mmCIF file of C-alpha atoms in Angstrom:
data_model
loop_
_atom_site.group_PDB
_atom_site.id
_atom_site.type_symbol
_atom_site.label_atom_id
_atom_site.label_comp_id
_atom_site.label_asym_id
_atom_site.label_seq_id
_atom_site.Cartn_x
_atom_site.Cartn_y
_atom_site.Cartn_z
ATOM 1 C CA UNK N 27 -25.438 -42.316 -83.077
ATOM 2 C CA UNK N 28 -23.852 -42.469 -79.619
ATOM 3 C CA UNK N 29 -23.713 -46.299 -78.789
ATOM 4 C CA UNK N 30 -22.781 -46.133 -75.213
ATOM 5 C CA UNK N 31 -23.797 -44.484 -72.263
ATOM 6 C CA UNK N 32 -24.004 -44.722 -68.225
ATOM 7 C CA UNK N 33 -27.517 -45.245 -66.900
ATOM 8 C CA UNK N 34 -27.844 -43.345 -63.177
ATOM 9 C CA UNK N 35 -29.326 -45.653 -61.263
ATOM 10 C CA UNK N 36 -28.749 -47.947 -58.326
ATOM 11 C CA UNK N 37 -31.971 -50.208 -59.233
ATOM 12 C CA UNK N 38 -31.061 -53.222 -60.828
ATOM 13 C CA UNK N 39 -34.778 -54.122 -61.891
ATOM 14 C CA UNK N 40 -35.027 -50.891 -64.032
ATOM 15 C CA UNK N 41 -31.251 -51.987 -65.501
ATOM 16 C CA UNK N 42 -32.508 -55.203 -66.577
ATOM 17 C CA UNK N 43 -35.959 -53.675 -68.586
ATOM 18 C CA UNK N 44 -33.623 -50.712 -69.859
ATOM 19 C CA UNK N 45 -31.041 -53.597 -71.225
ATOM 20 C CA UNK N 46 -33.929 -55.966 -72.528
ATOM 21 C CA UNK N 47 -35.045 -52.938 -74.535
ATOM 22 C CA UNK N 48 -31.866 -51.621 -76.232
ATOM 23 C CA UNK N 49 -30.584 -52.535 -79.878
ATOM 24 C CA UNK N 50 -27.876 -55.383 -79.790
ATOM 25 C CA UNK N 51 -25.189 -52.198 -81.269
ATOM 26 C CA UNK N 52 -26.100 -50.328 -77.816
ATOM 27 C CA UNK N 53 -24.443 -50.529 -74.832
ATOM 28 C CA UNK N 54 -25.618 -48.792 -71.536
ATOM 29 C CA UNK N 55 -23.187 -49.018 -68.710
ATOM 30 C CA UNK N 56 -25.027 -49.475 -65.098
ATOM 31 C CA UNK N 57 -23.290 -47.175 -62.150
ATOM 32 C CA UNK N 58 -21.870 -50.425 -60.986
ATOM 33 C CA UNK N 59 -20.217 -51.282 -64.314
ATOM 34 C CA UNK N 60 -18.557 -47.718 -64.349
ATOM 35 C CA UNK N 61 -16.889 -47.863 -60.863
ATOM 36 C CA UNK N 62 -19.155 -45.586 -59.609
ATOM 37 C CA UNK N 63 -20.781 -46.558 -56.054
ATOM 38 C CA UNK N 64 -23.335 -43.828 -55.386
ATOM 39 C CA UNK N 65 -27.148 -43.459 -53.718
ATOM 40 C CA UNK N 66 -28.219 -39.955 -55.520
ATOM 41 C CA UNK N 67 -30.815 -38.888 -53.393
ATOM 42 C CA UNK N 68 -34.252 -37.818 -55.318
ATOM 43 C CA UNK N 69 -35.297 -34.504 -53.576
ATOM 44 C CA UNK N 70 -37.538 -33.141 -55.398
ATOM 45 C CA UNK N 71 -41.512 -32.555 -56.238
ATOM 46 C CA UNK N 72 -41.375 -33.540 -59.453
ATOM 47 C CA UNK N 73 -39.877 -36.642 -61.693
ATOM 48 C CA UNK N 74 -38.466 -34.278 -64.135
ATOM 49 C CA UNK N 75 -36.642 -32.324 -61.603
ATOM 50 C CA UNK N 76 -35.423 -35.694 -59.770
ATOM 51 C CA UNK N 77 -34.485 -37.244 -62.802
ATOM 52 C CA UNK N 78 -32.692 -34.413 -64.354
ATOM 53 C CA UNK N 79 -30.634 -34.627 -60.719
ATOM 54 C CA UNK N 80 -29.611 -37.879 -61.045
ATOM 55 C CA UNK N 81 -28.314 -37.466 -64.827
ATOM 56 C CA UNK N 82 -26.914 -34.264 -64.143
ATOM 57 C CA UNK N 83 -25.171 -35.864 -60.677
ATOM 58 C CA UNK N 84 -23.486 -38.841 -62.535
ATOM 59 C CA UNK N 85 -22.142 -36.510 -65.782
ATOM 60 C CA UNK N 86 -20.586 -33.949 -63.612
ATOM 61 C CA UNK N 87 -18.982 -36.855 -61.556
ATOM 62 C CA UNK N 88 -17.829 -38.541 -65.012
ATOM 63 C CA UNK N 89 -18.050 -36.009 -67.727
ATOM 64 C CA UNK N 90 -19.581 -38.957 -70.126
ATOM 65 C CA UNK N 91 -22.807 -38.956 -72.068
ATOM 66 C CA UNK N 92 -25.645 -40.204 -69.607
ATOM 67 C CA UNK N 93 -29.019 -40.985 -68.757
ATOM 68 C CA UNK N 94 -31.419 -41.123 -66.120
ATOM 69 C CA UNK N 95 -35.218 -41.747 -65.379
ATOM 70 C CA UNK N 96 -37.754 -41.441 -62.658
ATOM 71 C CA UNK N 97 -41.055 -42.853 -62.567
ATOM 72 C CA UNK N 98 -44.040 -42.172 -60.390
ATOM 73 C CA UNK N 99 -47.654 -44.541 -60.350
ATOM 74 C CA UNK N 100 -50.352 -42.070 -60.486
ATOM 75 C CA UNK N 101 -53.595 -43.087 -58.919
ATOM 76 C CA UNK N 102 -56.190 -40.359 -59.913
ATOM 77 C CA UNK N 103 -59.136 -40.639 -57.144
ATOM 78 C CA UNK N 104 -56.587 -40.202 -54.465
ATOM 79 C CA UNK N 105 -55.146 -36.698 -55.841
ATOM 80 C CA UNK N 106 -52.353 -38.917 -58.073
ATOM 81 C CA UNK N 107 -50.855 -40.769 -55.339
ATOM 82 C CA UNK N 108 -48.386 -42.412 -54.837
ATOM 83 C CA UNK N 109 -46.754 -40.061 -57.574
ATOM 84 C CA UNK N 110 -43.461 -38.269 -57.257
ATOM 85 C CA UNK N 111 -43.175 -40.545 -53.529
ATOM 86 C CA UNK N 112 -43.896 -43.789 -55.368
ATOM 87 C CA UNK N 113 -40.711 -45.318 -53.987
ATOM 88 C CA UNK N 114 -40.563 -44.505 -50.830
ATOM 89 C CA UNK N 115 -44.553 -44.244 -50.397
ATOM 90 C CA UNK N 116 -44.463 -46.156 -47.205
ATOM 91 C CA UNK N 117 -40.940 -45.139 -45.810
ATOM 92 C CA UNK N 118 -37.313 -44.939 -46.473
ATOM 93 C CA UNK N 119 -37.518 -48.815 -46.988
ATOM 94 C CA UNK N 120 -38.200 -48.395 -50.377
ATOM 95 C CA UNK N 121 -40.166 -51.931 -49.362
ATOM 96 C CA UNK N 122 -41.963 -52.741 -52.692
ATOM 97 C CA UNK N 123 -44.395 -55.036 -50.396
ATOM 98 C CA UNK N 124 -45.201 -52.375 -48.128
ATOM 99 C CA UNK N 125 -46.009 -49.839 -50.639
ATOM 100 C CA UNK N 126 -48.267 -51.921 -52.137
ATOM 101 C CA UNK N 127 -49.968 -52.559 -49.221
ATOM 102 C CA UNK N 128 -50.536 -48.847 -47.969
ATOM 103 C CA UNK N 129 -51.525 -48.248 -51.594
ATOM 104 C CA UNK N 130 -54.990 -51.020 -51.041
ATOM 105 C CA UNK N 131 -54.906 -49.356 -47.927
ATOM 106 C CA UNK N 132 -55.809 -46.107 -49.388
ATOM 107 C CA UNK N 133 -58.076 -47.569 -52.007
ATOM 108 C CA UNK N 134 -60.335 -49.308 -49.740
ATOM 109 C CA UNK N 135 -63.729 -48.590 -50.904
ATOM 110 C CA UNK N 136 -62.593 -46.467 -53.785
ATOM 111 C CA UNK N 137 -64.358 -47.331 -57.176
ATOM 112 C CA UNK N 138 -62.098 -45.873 -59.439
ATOM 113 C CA UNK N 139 -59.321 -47.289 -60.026
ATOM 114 C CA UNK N 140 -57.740 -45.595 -63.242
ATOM 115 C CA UNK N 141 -54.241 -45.168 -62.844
ATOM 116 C CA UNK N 142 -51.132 -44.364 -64.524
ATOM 117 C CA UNK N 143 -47.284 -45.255 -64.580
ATOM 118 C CA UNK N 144 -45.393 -42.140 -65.317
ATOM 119 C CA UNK N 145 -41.439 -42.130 -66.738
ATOM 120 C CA UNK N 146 -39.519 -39.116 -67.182
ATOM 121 C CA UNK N 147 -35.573 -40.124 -68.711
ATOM 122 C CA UNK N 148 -33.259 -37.459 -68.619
ATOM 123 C CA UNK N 149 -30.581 -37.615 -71.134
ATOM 124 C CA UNK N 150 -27.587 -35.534 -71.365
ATOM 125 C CA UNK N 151 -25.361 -35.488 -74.410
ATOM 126 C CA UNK N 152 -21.986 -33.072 -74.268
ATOM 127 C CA UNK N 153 -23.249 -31.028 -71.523
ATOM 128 C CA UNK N 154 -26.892 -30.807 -73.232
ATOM 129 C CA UNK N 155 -29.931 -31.601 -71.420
ATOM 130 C CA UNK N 156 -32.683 -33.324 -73.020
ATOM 131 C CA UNK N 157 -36.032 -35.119 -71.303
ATOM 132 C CA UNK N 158 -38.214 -37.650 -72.616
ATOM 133 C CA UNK N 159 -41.621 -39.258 -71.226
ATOM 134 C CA UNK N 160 -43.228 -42.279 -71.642
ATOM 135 C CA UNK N 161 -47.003 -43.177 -69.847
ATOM 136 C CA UNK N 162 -48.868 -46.448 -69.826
ATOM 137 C CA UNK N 163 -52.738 -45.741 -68.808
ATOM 138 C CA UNK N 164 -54.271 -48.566 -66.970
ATOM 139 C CA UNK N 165 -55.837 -49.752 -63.350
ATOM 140 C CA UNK N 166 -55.306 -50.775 -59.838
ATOM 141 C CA UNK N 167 -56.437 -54.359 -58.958
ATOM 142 C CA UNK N 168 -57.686 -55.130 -55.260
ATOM 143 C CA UNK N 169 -54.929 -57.766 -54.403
ATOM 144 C CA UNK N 170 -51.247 -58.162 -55.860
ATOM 145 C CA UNK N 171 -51.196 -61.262 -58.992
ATOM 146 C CA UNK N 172 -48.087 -62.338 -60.077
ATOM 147 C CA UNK N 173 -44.146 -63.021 -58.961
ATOM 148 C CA UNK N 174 -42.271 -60.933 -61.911
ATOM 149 C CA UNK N 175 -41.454 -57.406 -62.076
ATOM 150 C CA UNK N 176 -41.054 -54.960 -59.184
ATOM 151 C CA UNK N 177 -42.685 -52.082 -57.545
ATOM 152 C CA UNK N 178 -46.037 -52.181 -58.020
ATOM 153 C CA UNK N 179 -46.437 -54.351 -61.217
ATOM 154 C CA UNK N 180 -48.292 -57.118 -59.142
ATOM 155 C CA UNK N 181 -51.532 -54.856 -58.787
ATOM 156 C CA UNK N 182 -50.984 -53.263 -62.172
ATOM 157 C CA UNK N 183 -53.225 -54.242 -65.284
ATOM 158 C CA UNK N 184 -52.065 -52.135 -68.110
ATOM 159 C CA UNK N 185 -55.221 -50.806 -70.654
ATOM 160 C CA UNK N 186 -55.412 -53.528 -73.372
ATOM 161 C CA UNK N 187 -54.569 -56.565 -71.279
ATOM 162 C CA UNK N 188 -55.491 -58.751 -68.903
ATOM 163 C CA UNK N 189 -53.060 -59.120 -66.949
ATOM 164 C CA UNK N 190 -50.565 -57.517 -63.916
ATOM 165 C CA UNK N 191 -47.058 -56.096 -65.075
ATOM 166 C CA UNK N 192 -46.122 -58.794 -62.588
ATOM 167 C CA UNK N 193 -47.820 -61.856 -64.491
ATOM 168 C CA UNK N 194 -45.830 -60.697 -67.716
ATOM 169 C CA UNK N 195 -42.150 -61.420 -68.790
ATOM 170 C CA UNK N 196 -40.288 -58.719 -70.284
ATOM 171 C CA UNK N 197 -40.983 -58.837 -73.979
ATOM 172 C CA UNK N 198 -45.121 -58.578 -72.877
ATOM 173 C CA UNK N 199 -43.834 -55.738 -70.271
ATOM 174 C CA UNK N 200 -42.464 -53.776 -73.145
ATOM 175 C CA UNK N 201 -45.581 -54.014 -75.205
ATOM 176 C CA UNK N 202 -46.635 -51.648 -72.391
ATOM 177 C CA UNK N 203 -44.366 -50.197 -70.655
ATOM 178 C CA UNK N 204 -44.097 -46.427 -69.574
ATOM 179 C CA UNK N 205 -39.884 -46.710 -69.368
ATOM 180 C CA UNK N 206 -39.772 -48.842 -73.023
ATOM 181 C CA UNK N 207 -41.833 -45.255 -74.484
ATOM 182 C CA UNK N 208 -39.598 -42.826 -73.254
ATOM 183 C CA UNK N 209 -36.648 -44.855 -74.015
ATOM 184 C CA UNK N 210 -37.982 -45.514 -77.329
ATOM 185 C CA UNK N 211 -38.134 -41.923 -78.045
ATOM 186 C CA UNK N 212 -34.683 -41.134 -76.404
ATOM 187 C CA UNK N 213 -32.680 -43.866 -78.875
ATOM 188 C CA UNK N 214 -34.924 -42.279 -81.607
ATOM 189 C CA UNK N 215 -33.434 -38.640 -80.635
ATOM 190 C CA UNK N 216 -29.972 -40.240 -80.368
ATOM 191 C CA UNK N 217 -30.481 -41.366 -84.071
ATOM 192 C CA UNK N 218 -31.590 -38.335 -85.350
ATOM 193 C CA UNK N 219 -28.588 -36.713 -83.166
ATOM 194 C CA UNK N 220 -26.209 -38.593 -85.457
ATOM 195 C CA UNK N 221 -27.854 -37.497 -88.577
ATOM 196 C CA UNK N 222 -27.674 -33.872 -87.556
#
């Protein structure tokens, strides 16, 4: 199995989940920890496009074995906002706060309030592409609960609990969480990879 790679990203939040996830013999190298100071830009329509950028961006750059992800909250009764845009939903900011609050915003008076975290990781191994995807169903809660997490885990309730993203610590999170599945199924591919 390859034991190490270089995560793409500039978010230390998502750094932190990836890392509480991971096997102790597993060792995934931030941009940071490789030397490598970098904002990829995320262009596109879709996560799978965006996140297959930011791989693709960091392995040409290094040449070694990497990984990237994008995720998008997908609110169905307003046409799966804030989606692809979840980030920068209320501006260039990427303000978590403000985001949140244009999200209400848009729900005001809305009944339905299914919703769903979307990841797409993009691995790629020796010049090979491979994606992965991991969703967590659940809803969108009139006012923000909870001080953990980021983005918009304080007006997240996941199906099957209770409570926000934002009122859980990581181990609960992971019960859950969209970026544990697809990373889940990416170390489970690396595995296999090995046995090949």
């Amino acid at each position: 199995m390859i034991q190490e790679l270089i995560f793409a990203t500039g978010n230390k939040n998502k750094a932190i989940e990836i890392e509480s996830a991971l096997p102790q013999n597993f060792i995934v190298k931030t941009m940071q920890e490789a030397g490598i100071e970098l904002d990829i830009p995320e262009p596109y329509e879709t996560l799978e496009e965006n996140s297959k950028h930011k791989a693709h961006t960091i392995y040409q750059l290094t040449k070694i074995n990497c990984f990237a992800e994008d995720t998008g909250l997908e609110v169905a009764s307003i046409n799966n906002e804030p989606g692809v845009k979840s980030a920068r939903y209320a501006g260039e900011s990427k303000n978590d706060q403000k985001n949140i609050e244009k999200l209400l915003l848009r729900l005001t008076g809305i009944e339905n309030r299914t919703a769903r975290f979307k990841t797409v990781m993009t691995l790629i191994v020796n010049s090979t592409v491979y994606q992965f995807e991991g969703i967590c169903t659940g809803k969108i809660i009139d006012s923000p609960t909870g001080t953990k997490g980021f983005g918009y885990d304080p007006v997240f309730i996941p199906d099957g609990s209770t409570h926000t993203f934002a009122e859980m610590n990581l181990e609960e999170k992971n019960k859950f969480s969209h970026r544990k599945k697809a990373l889940t199924k990416m170390l489970a591919f690396l595995n296999n990879l090995k046995a090949d």
